[in-house]
XYZ file of C-alpha atoms in Angstrom:
663
model
C -57.217 58.160 -30.051
C -57.820 61.093 -28.111
C -56.081 64.384 -28.138
C -53.453 64.380 -25.522
C -52.531 67.718 -23.491
C -49.455 69.075 -21.684
C -47.622 72.025 -20.554
C -44.140 72.254 -21.006
C -41.159 74.416 -19.993
C -38.197 75.947 -21.788
C -35.959 78.987 -21.929
C -38.340 80.061 -24.633
C -40.880 79.115 -26.525
C -39.172 77.487 -29.543
C -37.181 75.457 -26.938
C -40.234 73.470 -25.367
C -41.677 73.410 -28.468
C -38.953 70.955 -29.160
C -38.992 69.288 -26.322
C -42.753 68.733 -26.545
C -42.073 66.794 -29.957
C -39.217 65.026 -28.288
C -40.887 63.832 -25.197
C -43.413 63.016 -26.657
C -42.250 61.291 -29.647
C -44.336 62.926 -31.851
C -43.757 64.793 -34.846
C -44.175 68.875 -34.650
C -46.505 69.093 -37.305
C -49.213 66.948 -34.961
C -48.302 69.715 -32.121
C -51.247 72.529 -31.257
C -49.328 74.948 -28.764
C -50.705 77.542 -27.254
C -48.337 79.879 -25.347
C -48.645 80.487 -21.821
C -45.612 82.214 -21.280
C -42.465 83.723 -23.174
C -40.335 84.706 -20.504
C -37.856 86.880 -19.301
C -34.114 86.720 -18.976
C -34.039 88.414 -15.299
C -31.648 91.159 -14.171
C -27.685 89.797 -14.091
C -29.481 86.401 -13.712
C -31.741 87.350 -11.280
C -35.628 86.786 -11.236
C -35.399 84.697 -14.483
C -38.501 83.596 -15.794
C -38.796 80.127 -18.481
C -41.095 80.544 -21.651
C -44.237 77.619 -20.936
C -46.794 76.488 -23.447
C -50.115 74.165 -23.757
C -49.443 71.318 -26.076
C -52.167 69.755 -27.242
C -51.284 66.334 -30.024
C -53.044 65.903 -32.568
C -53.851 63.083 -34.379
C -52.471 62.766 -38.365
C -54.885 62.523 -40.828
C -55.624 58.724 -42.247
C -55.904 57.560 -45.425
C -58.248 54.643 -46.927
C -55.169 52.146 -46.973
C -54.409 52.786 -43.217
C -58.448 52.782 -42.690
C -57.752 48.996 -44.803
C -55.181 47.874 -42.792
C -56.450 48.921 -39.128
C -59.121 45.716 -39.489
C -57.199 43.160 -41.204
C -56.275 40.850 -38.751
C -52.711 39.435 -37.556
C -51.138 36.491 -38.375
C -47.825 36.045 -37.375
C -45.260 34.072 -40.595
C -44.842 30.139 -41.414
C -42.222 28.268 -43.111
C -42.339 24.765 -44.552
C -40.908 22.390 -47.047
C -42.320 20.492 -49.108
C -40.647 18.708 -52.317
C -37.043 19.082 -50.781
C -38.121 22.804 -51.159
C -38.022 25.384 -48.517
C -41.491 27.988 -48.736
C -42.213 30.992 -46.435
C -45.928 32.481 -46.093
C -46.590 35.895 -43.952
C -46.655 37.355 -41.755
C -49.895 39.292 -41.735
C -50.396 42.815 -39.729
C -48.460 43.046 -36.967
C -47.513 39.285 -36.419
C -44.152 37.608 -36.427
C -42.026 36.861 -39.420
C -41.761 32.889 -39.551
C -37.857 32.061 -38.305
C -35.639 29.339 -39.712
C -32.768 27.674 -38.368
C -30.677 26.205 -40.047
C -28.814 22.231 -39.711
C -25.608 21.187 -41.529
C -25.821 19.863 -44.369
C -27.616 22.322 -46.472
C -26.665 25.974 -46.760
C -29.335 28.685 -46.523
C -28.973 31.798 -47.863
C -31.223 34.842 -47.416
C -31.610 37.499 -49.912
C -27.927 36.488 -51.129
C -26.208 35.547 -48.031
C -25.401 32.815 -46.387
C -27.212 32.278 -42.230
C -25.756 29.785 -40.627
C -27.859 31.268 -37.446
C -31.527 31.565 -36.889
C -32.912 33.613 -38.830
C -36.781 35.605 -39.538
C -38.372 35.155 -42.585
C -40.826 37.219 -44.289
C -42.662 36.442 -47.644
C -41.174 39.096 -49.079
C -37.358 37.596 -48.830
C -35.643 36.074 -51.747
C -35.079 32.632 -49.530
C -32.291 29.571 -51.348
C -31.276 26.296 -49.495
C -28.064 24.549 -51.423
C -28.122 20.767 -49.733
C -23.998 19.826 -49.233
C -22.815 16.835 -51.219
C -19.549 15.919 -48.832
C -16.605 13.726 -50.835
C -14.643 12.057 -48.778
C -11.219 10.714 -50.552
C -10.110 7.051 -50.402
C -6.670 6.433 -48.018
C -3.666 4.141 -47.324
C -1.968 4.802 -44.187
C 0.947 2.807 -43.873
C 2.239 1.991 -40.097
C 5.393 -0.070 -38.970
C 6.021 -1.206 -35.990
C 8.846 -0.251 -33.755
C 11.184 -3.249 -33.996
C 11.046 -2.578 -38.324
C 10.205 -6.116 -38.771
C 6.085 -5.780 -39.423
C 4.590 -3.494 -42.250
C 0.496 -2.223 -41.959
C -1.860 -0.930 -43.875
C -4.892 0.998 -43.321
C -7.305 0.826 -47.296
C -10.625 3.206 -46.692
C -13.222 3.547 -49.742
C -13.971 7.059 -51.428
C -16.851 8.148 -49.193
C -19.415 10.967 -51.252
C -21.840 12.131 -48.491
C -25.406 14.069 -49.919
C -28.133 15.705 -48.104
C -31.958 15.674 -48.692
C -34.343 17.799 -46.872
C -37.009 16.535 -44.984
C -40.319 17.479 -46.302
C -42.068 18.988 -42.938
C -45.105 21.265 -42.650
C -45.730 24.897 -41.700
C -44.879 25.923 -38.597
C -43.663 29.463 -37.106
C -40.550 27.843 -36.122
C -38.626 25.967 -38.522
C -35.572 23.437 -37.946
C -34.555 22.470 -40.915
C -34.026 18.281 -41.114
C -32.410 16.551 -43.730
C -31.363 12.486 -44.574
C -28.109 11.358 -44.910
C -27.486 9.646 -48.094
C -23.755 8.143 -47.614
C -21.923 5.913 -50.722
C -18.861 4.337 -50.324
C -17.087 3.345 -53.808
C -13.189 0.880 -53.488
C -10.930 3.141 -55.846
C -7.904 2.336 -53.864
C -6.157 -0.243 -56.123
C -2.822 -2.747 -55.308
C -0.484 -1.064 -57.063
C -1.513 1.837 -55.111
C -0.829 0.722 -52.213
C 2.609 -1.147 -53.297
C 3.357 2.920 -54.087
C 2.491 3.343 -50.575
C 4.267 0.796 -49.197
C 7.597 2.236 -50.915
C 7.085 5.685 -50.333
C 7.453 4.134 -46.897
C 10.456 2.653 -47.471
C 8.761 -1.231 -47.435
C 10.542 -3.313 -50.121
C 10.727 -6.869 -48.134
C 8.495 -9.025 -47.060
C 5.822 -8.508 -49.379
C 2.644 -10.534 -48.916
C 0.633 -9.722 -52.385
C -2.115 -11.702 -51.105
C -2.831 -9.772 -48.457
C -2.579 -6.577 -50.296
C -5.018 -7.728 -52.770
C -7.230 -8.255 -49.587
C -7.420 -5.210 -48.231
C -8.035 -3.248 -52.095
C -11.008 -5.440 -52.259
C -11.923 -4.895 -48.575
C -11.445 -1.781 -47.614
C -12.765 -1.358 -44.581
C -9.736 1.107 -42.665
C -8.845 -2.116 -40.601
C -5.518 -2.590 -40.364
C -3.964 -5.638 -42.094
C -0.105 -6.951 -42.513
C 1.074 -6.379 -45.086
C 4.555 -7.014 -44.885
C 6.851 -9.397 -42.408
C 10.815 -9.116 -42.318
C 12.499 -12.082 -40.708
C 12.947 -11.843 -37.472
C 16.907 -12.186 -36.385
C 18.145 -15.759 -34.735
C 20.003 -14.860 -31.906
C 22.579 -17.342 -31.744
C 23.494 -18.898 -27.610
C 26.905 -18.342 -25.535
C 28.684 -21.447 -25.159
C 28.121 -23.241 -21.257
C 29.570 -25.632 -19.563
C 27.019 -28.129 -18.087
C 28.129 -29.482 -15.191
C 27.029 -33.012 -14.168
C 27.277 -33.601 -10.875
C 25.554 -31.861 -7.433
C 28.504 -29.721 -6.268
C 27.291 -28.170 -3.459
C 27.725 -29.943 -0.454
C 23.768 -30.607 1.079
C 22.936 -29.502 4.099
C 20.968 -32.316 6.352
C 17.627 -31.805 6.946
C 15.110 -33.788 9.742
C 11.748 -33.445 9.521
C 10.225 -32.490 13.246
C 9.261 -35.790 14.919
C 12.886 -37.025 13.681
C 16.018 -36.844 16.081
C 18.339 -34.511 14.780
C 21.728 -36.373 14.595
C 24.073 -32.877 14.500
C 27.105 -35.755 14.244
C 25.883 -35.709 10.116
C 25.186 -32.437 9.170
C 26.327 -32.463 4.891
C 26.345 -34.882 2.470
C 29.014 -34.729 0.069
C 29.005 -35.543 -3.697
C 31.080 -38.258 -4.853
C 32.374 -40.071 -8.618
C 34.326 -42.759 -9.439
C 37.692 -42.679 -11.779
C 36.347 -42.418 -15.428
C 33.246 -40.353 -14.729
C 31.926 -37.569 -16.794
C 31.690 -34.563 -14.833
C 31.144 -31.882 -17.390
C 30.765 -31.496 -21.004
C 31.683 -28.108 -23.048
C 29.298 -27.624 -25.055
C 30.058 -24.652 -28.327
C 28.194 -21.317 -28.434
C 25.948 -21.331 -31.564
C 25.875 -17.992 -33.841
C 22.511 -16.280 -34.576
C 21.013 -15.447 -38.225
C 20.747 -12.130 -39.373
C 17.371 -10.617 -39.952
C 15.933 -8.024 -41.973
C 13.810 -5.597 -41.509
C 10.671 -4.889 -43.753
C 12.788 -1.765 -45.198
C 15.205 -3.801 -46.185
C 17.384 -3.260 -43.393
C 20.068 -6.448 -42.344
C 20.175 -6.794 -38.227
C 22.390 -8.925 -36.934
C 22.780 -11.293 -33.647
C 24.151 -10.461 -31.127
C 27.507 -12.239 -30.276
C 28.367 -15.273 -29.152
C 31.119 -16.245 -26.653
C 33.110 -19.609 -25.875
C 32.997 -20.589 -22.714
C 36.148 -21.986 -20.785
C 36.520 -25.599 -18.905
C 38.738 -25.436 -16.569
C 40.103 -28.790 -14.737
C 42.618 -28.797 -11.803
C 44.031 -32.476 -9.708
C 42.020 -35.058 -9.752
C 40.359 -34.680 -13.972
C 41.341 -34.274 -17.145
C 39.843 -33.225 -20.107
C 39.007 -35.440 -23.301
C 41.390 -35.417 -26.347
C 38.987 -32.705 -27.940
C 38.768 -30.716 -24.834
C 35.019 -31.396 -24.380
C 34.905 -32.910 -21.430
C 35.788 -33.023 -17.936
C 36.886 -36.593 -16.680
C 37.626 -37.824 -13.052
C 40.931 -39.245 -13.012
C 40.240 -40.517 -9.687
C 37.952 -41.146 -7.538
C 36.976 -38.693 -4.058
C 34.634 -35.765 -3.884
C 34.076 -33.110 -7.423
C 34.395 -29.414 -6.144
C 33.682 -26.832 -8.413
C 35.885 -23.799 -7.497
C 36.911 -20.392 -8.213
C 35.071 -16.791 -8.524
C 35.001 -15.999 -12.545
C 35.662 -18.748 -14.504
C 35.155 -21.704 -11.976
C 37.571 -24.452 -12.255
C 37.100 -28.828 -11.860
C 38.961 -30.625 -9.238
C 38.389 -34.167 -7.348
C 38.949 -33.839 -3.826
C 41.044 -37.422 -2.789
C 39.489 -38.323 0.885
C 42.382 -39.501 3.082
C 41.279 -41.830 5.102
C 43.056 -42.911 8.184
C 42.350 -45.863 9.422
C 44.146 -46.110 12.759
C 45.150 -43.132 15.792
C 47.410 -40.470 15.036
C 50.354 -40.738 17.282
C 53.763 -41.154 17.371
C 54.062 -44.135 15.487
C 52.167 -42.697 12.750
C 53.438 -38.849 12.827
C 51.223 -35.970 12.633
C 49.015 -35.824 9.685
C 49.274 -33.224 6.778
C 46.897 -33.301 4.054
C 45.966 -30.873 0.947
C 42.135 -32.544 1.098
C 39.788 -33.889 2.807
C 41.034 -36.136 6.246
C 38.853 -38.610 7.801
C 40.550 -40.338 11.064
C 38.307 -43.580 12.146
C 40.164 -43.523 15.476
C 41.993 -40.995 18.024
C 44.244 -37.970 18.079
C 46.554 -39.098 20.523
C 48.836 -36.660 23.508
C 51.056 -33.676 21.593
C 50.440 -34.893 17.729
C 49.038 -32.644 14.952
C 47.009 -33.167 12.066
C 46.416 -30.629 9.380
C 44.103 -30.488 6.755
C 43.511 -28.023 3.828
C 39.962 -29.086 3.645
C 37.329 -30.856 6.385
C 38.718 -33.450 9.429
C 36.246 -35.633 10.663
C 37.248 -37.617 13.549
C 35.325 -40.365 14.830
C 37.455 -40.906 18.120
C 38.452 -38.752 20.522
C 41.356 -35.914 20.232
C 43.639 -35.520 23.879
C 46.210 -32.924 24.093
C 46.281 -32.679 19.885
C 46.569 -29.171 17.652
C 43.793 -29.677 14.660
C 43.832 -27.303 11.854
C 40.966 -27.405 9.225
C 40.773 -25.211 6.255
C 36.931 -26.281 6.440
C 35.248 -27.233 8.789
C 35.824 -29.482 11.954
C 33.960 -32.646 12.986
C 34.908 -34.575 16.357
C 32.098 -37.240 17.116
C 34.209 -38.038 19.857
C 35.446 -35.953 23.116
C 37.748 -33.157 22.533
C 39.962 -33.123 25.542
C 43.006 -31.260 26.271
C 42.877 -29.795 22.678
C 43.207 -26.400 20.549
C 40.960 -26.653 17.260
C 41.256 -24.456 14.663
C 38.391 -24.575 11.891
C 38.216 -21.915 8.683
C 40.404 -19.572 8.348
C 41.749 -20.007 5.279
C 40.143 -17.240 3.480
C 41.358 -15.380 6.104
C 44.436 -15.974 5.630
C 44.426 -16.329 1.498
C 42.960 -12.605 2.259
C 45.989 -11.770 4.266
C 49.077 -12.997 1.819
C 46.683 -11.259 -1.390
C 47.408 -7.279 -0.043
C 51.107 -9.263 0.134
C 51.294 -10.491 -3.610
C 50.089 -7.155 -4.642
C 52.906 -5.632 -3.120
C 55.210 -8.341 -4.899
C 54.141 -7.459 -8.092
C 54.341 -3.307 -8.257
C 57.978 -3.377 -7.094
C 59.031 -6.557 -9.621
C 56.892 -4.707 -11.894
C 58.762 -1.057 -11.936
C 61.872 -3.225 -11.444
C 61.737 -4.203 -14.794
C 59.913 -1.786 -16.272
C 62.893 0.479 -15.291
C 65.400 -1.828 -16.697
C 63.380 -1.496 -19.998
C 63.471 2.048 -19.796
C 67.397 1.786 -19.482
C 68.159 -0.874 -21.964
C 65.640 1.493 -24.945
C 67.618 4.507 -23.897
C 68.520 5.765 -27.432
C 72.258 5.930 -25.960
C 72.630 2.383 -24.325
C 70.868 0.534 -27.352
C 74.444 -0.840 -28.626
C 76.690 -0.077 -25.732
C 74.828 -2.158 -22.858
C 75.690 -6.604 -23.304
C 74.162 -8.833 -20.932
C 76.339 -8.970 -17.995
C 75.587 -4.980 -17.579
C 72.101 -5.369 -17.983
C 72.052 -7.435 -15.059
C 74.126 -5.071 -13.017
C 71.201 -2.657 -13.480
C 68.749 -5.106 -12.211
C 71.053 -6.011 -9.247
C 71.156 -1.939 -8.311
C 67.596 -1.952 -8.421
C 66.807 -4.653 -6.225
C 69.250 -2.832 -3.726
C 67.034 0.002 -4.026
C 63.594 -2.349 -3.209
C 65.825 -4.923 -0.700
C 64.136 -3.279 2.534
C 60.869 -3.761 1.158
C 61.351 -7.352 -0.340
C 62.638 -8.312 2.466
C 59.345 -6.875 5.136
C 57.225 -9.270 2.324
C 59.191 -12.279 2.207
C 59.261 -11.443 6.238
C 55.515 -11.010 5.837
C 54.306 -14.431 3.721
C 56.198 -16.634 5.508
C 54.959 -15.505 9.284
C 51.394 -15.208 7.700
C 52.201 -19.776 6.250
C 53.692 -20.816 10.183
C 50.499 -19.229 11.945
C 48.150 -21.606 9.417
C 49.834 -23.964 9.760
C 48.062 -26.251 7.102
C 49.749 -27.831 4.123
C 49.475 -25.943 1.217
C 51.095 -26.358 -2.977
C 54.441 -26.574 -3.622
C 54.146 -23.131 -5.773
C 52.659 -21.196 -2.520
C 55.744 -21.995 -0.816
C 58.058 -22.024 -3.189
C 57.571 -17.886 -3.687
C 58.888 -17.024 -0.473
C 61.179 -19.232 -1.725
C 62.499 -17.267 -4.653
C 61.847 -13.904 -2.890
C 65.041 -14.574 -0.957
C 66.938 -15.820 -3.627
C 66.557 -12.392 -5.328
C 67.376 -10.353 -1.964
C 70.070 -12.846 -0.308
C 72.274 -13.987 -3.687
C 76.354 -14.394 -2.796
C 78.756 -11.337 -2.629
C 79.528 -10.469 -6.149
C 76.966 -12.383 -8.112
C 75.843 -9.980 -11.136
C 71.965 -10.760 -10.342
C 69.186 -12.462 -12.427
C 67.941 -11.620 -15.237
C 64.924 -10.164 -16.240
C 63.618 -13.134 -17.511
C 64.077 -14.424 -13.959
C 61.804 -11.895 -12.318
C 59.189 -12.430 -15.118
C 59.465 -16.009 -13.736
C 58.831 -15.377 -10.427
C 55.806 -13.245 -11.411
C 54.076 -15.838 -13.316
C 54.614 -17.437 -9.974
C 52.441 -15.493 -8.400
C 50.216 -15.342 -11.026
C 49.549 -19.020 -10.038
C 49.128 -18.494 -6.414
C 46.875 -15.472 -7.164
C 45.094 -18.390 -8.896
C 45.299 -20.902 -6.223
C 44.102 -18.507 -3.300
C 41.088 -16.858 -5.799
C 40.487 -20.938 -6.138
C 39.366 -21.442 -2.474
C 35.985 -22.990 -2.039
C 33.905 -20.516 0.507
C 33.432 -23.760 2.285
C 32.113 -23.258 6.134
C 34.418 -22.947 8.418
C 32.492 -25.130 11.728
C 33.107 -27.316 14.837
C 31.244 -29.936 15.647
C 31.344 -32.349 18.672
C 30.035 -33.671 21.276
C 31.896 -32.711 24.675
C 34.933 -30.069 25.107
C 36.946 -30.426 28.752
C 39.875 -28.071 29.080
C 40.487 -26.895 25.231
C 40.209 -23.995 22.755
C 37.668 -23.987 20.302
C 38.260 -21.361 17.534
C 36.235 -21.481 14.180
C 35.437 -18.744 11.682
C 31.976 -20.354 11.554
C 29.836 -21.666 14.066
C 30.603 -24.044 16.904
C 27.789 -27.161 17.871
C 29.000 -29.232 20.957
C 26.005 -31.933 20.924
C 26.229 -34.018 24.153
C 27.234 -33.497 27.891
C 29.036 -30.013 27.218
C 31.703 -27.724 27.701
C 33.825 -27.497 31.111
C 36.612 -25.336 31.324
C 36.932 -24.482 27.886
C 37.370 -20.760 26.038
C 35.165 -21.448 22.876
C 35.889 -18.301 19.495
C 33.260 -18.239 16.905
C 31.893 -15.911 13.610
C 29.093 -17.032 13.408
C 26.778 -19.002 16.340
C 28.022 -21.059 19.249
C 25.573 -23.701 20.843
C 26.525 -26.046 23.727
C 23.396 -28.530 24.289
C 24.303 -29.097 27.782
C 25.819 -27.374 30.431
C 28.908 -24.775 29.753
C 30.684 -24.184 33.426
C 34.092 -22.269 33.745
C 34.987 -20.933 30.734
C 34.394 -18.572 28.429
C 32.106 -18.025 25.202
C 33.162 -15.135 22.320
C 30.448 -15.268 19.414
C 29.685 -12.485 16.503
C 26.259 -14.601 15.890
C 23.625 -15.576 18.648
C 25.037 -17.589 21.405
C 22.735 -21.006 23.106
C 23.371 -22.554 26.520
C 21.305 -25.158 28.278
C 22.933 -24.682 31.511
C 25.497 -22.236 32.307
C 27.738 -21.867 35.451
C 27.435 -24.350 38.195
C 25.351 -24.291 42.123
C 28.104 -24.056 43.175
C 30.710 -21.642 43.198
C 33.945 -23.381 43.297
C 33.382 -24.761 39.096
C 34.627 -21.851 37.755
C 32.965 -18.569 36.707
C 31.075 -18.583 32.926
C 31.500 -15.304 31.161
C 29.830 -15.442 27.642
C 30.434 -12.395 25.105
C 28.433 -11.447 21.753
C 28.389 -8.563 19.336
C 25.694 -5.903 20.354
C 23.321 -7.277 17.331
C 22.842 -10.189 18.673
C 22.122 -12.266 21.819
C 22.184 -14.917 24.401
C 19.829 -17.630 25.387
C 20.178 -19.803 28.410
C 17.334 -22.224 29.176
C 19.464 -22.508 33.209
C 21.765 -20.233 34.516
C 23.518 -20.055 37.722
C 25.202 -16.845 39.866
C 28.807 -15.922 38.656
C 27.228 -16.175 34.796
C 28.328 -12.919 33.062
C 26.954 -12.007 30.312
C 27.789 -9.866 27.581
C 26.117 -7.584 24.579
C 28.468 -4.913 22.499
C 29.315 -3.010 25.404
C 26.960 -3.599 28.404
C 27.267 -6.938 30.731
C 24.944 -8.387 33.431
C 26.322 -11.159 35.890
C 23.741 -13.126 37.707
C 23.557 -13.180 41.380
C 21.227 -15.979 41.237
C 19.085 -19.006 39.440
C 17.737 -17.713 37.022
C 15.391 -20.067 33.741
C 14.592 -19.267 30.979
C 16.554 -16.295 29.737
C 17.454 -14.011 26.960
C 19.455 -11.425 27.102
C 19.724 -8.565 23.957
C 20.559 -4.681 23.099
C 17.213 -2.874 23.638
C 16.696 -0.363 20.406
C 18.269 2.584 22.748
C 21.696 0.488 23.440
C 20.360 -0.511 27.389
C 20.819 -4.463 27.945
C 17.470 -6.002 28.081
C 16.903 -9.288 30.714
C 13.948 -10.851 29.950
C 12.783 -14.546 30.445
C 11.252 -16.529 27.590
C 8.496 -19.628 27.417
C 10.123 -22.798 26.178
């Protein structure tokens, strides 16, 4: 290596020497210095000049050992594994040392320090490799189902894992490799499994054979080792009805000709038929969880078999038997009851000779209803012939296979009548309850317990009744008015109740008044009336006839006219109206939709026609003539020319829409 010469400047010669040593990175002993200028300070800091030296680097003298190394070859270090032992060679000269990369399963120590990352190692380092032995203890895991009726265990063996270094040839970068040896030993005993179950509270329903299998397998697969006794739920009592109690509507095939006079088929029974069977409840059986906890089944309840007119209970109260022939009916909201409606058949005409007919049930008239006759039935009315100048009232539906001429017909409305009576009855109960409560309060007052006699109590009651006389009179009047307006046959209890109300307010002068027990008797009769109201069948209040002229038809359900049509008649329906023929002169009012084959008349002498429906409904007419008015909600239109196949309804924004449709 030749000498190196540089010029260095500094504040002083010594500063320049130090700068040269640090800049050239050599010891000062290797510097040969020639001073070129020693520098000067200057006057007041001006005109100063630095010191300058020429520096020559003199190579150090080499020893025989260094001269020998100069000619020694450069070799990288290597590391290898032989016989499970790590060995390291080199490096030589300026070669790179071997790099050893540790791995899991062994502990690598270099010079007594554990190494966890790649580490350069030379043959002068103290290296030690220790293989790791992992021991995983055997375990018993107990699991219970959410309902506590099943317990399972998962048994694992003791696992010992040993690692052995894999032999590898010498290499500069050595990734240690191990060979894994695993040993499984089944050490869990059935007794230990039972102890683990007990610690979890599992003490009932143990399967010892399965516990033994779990211990023998020790494979970590869950096995059911305990089962509780599941709850056997009971069954509520129930009533089995042996008949189809609902009327079945006749459904016609497309190719069949529909006979709209035959719309329902009603079931019938004969005397002695068993209508229903009461099945008693079956109590459940308690269960037990694997923890021994007893689980009770849900409680069961009795069913109630109630019967009314035309039905009786068997001696054991488990069967309902028909005592008359007729139509079985299941009625009531919450706890229904059975009755058999006797169908009354009138073989001739209803006229002056027969007198007016009223019947609690269904009525079949095989003849005609003549001028001035009145017919009313709590159920359905079916007339095979015509009704002329008659008044017909049906609690259910009314079917006239003939013609209705100059008649007033009312169908349905029974439910609406009883909904009108319900609040009246509630007011009656409130007033009578108040009278009884006040009487009891006065009677039980400490100052009156010994002084009051029977006559005194009656006078107290009379005074309280006088205070409520106006309300009681109003109730009696409303009740009577509602019954007269309906003009339907009712059970005796319904008509007797109004007489009882009148008796407590219109007693003779000087009468001491009823005792509280009499008021309680009226309340009991009121409860009987409530029972009758609650038991009403939800039957359709439809009207079906073939022809109507100069008549008024009112129905809570639908109105259907099947043949020629209607002339100068008024039809009011709570549902839809369907006139298969013509409708000339008169009005139709319906909450549902209306269909008319032909509305109005080609001439103006037949009378005007008005059809009115609710705003959500529509009117369809196959042929409409002038002077026919159609009203939907609050919008109406009067036709001034003949139109075919027209539909009238309200659009989305409430505008009246008139459009034609394809038949």
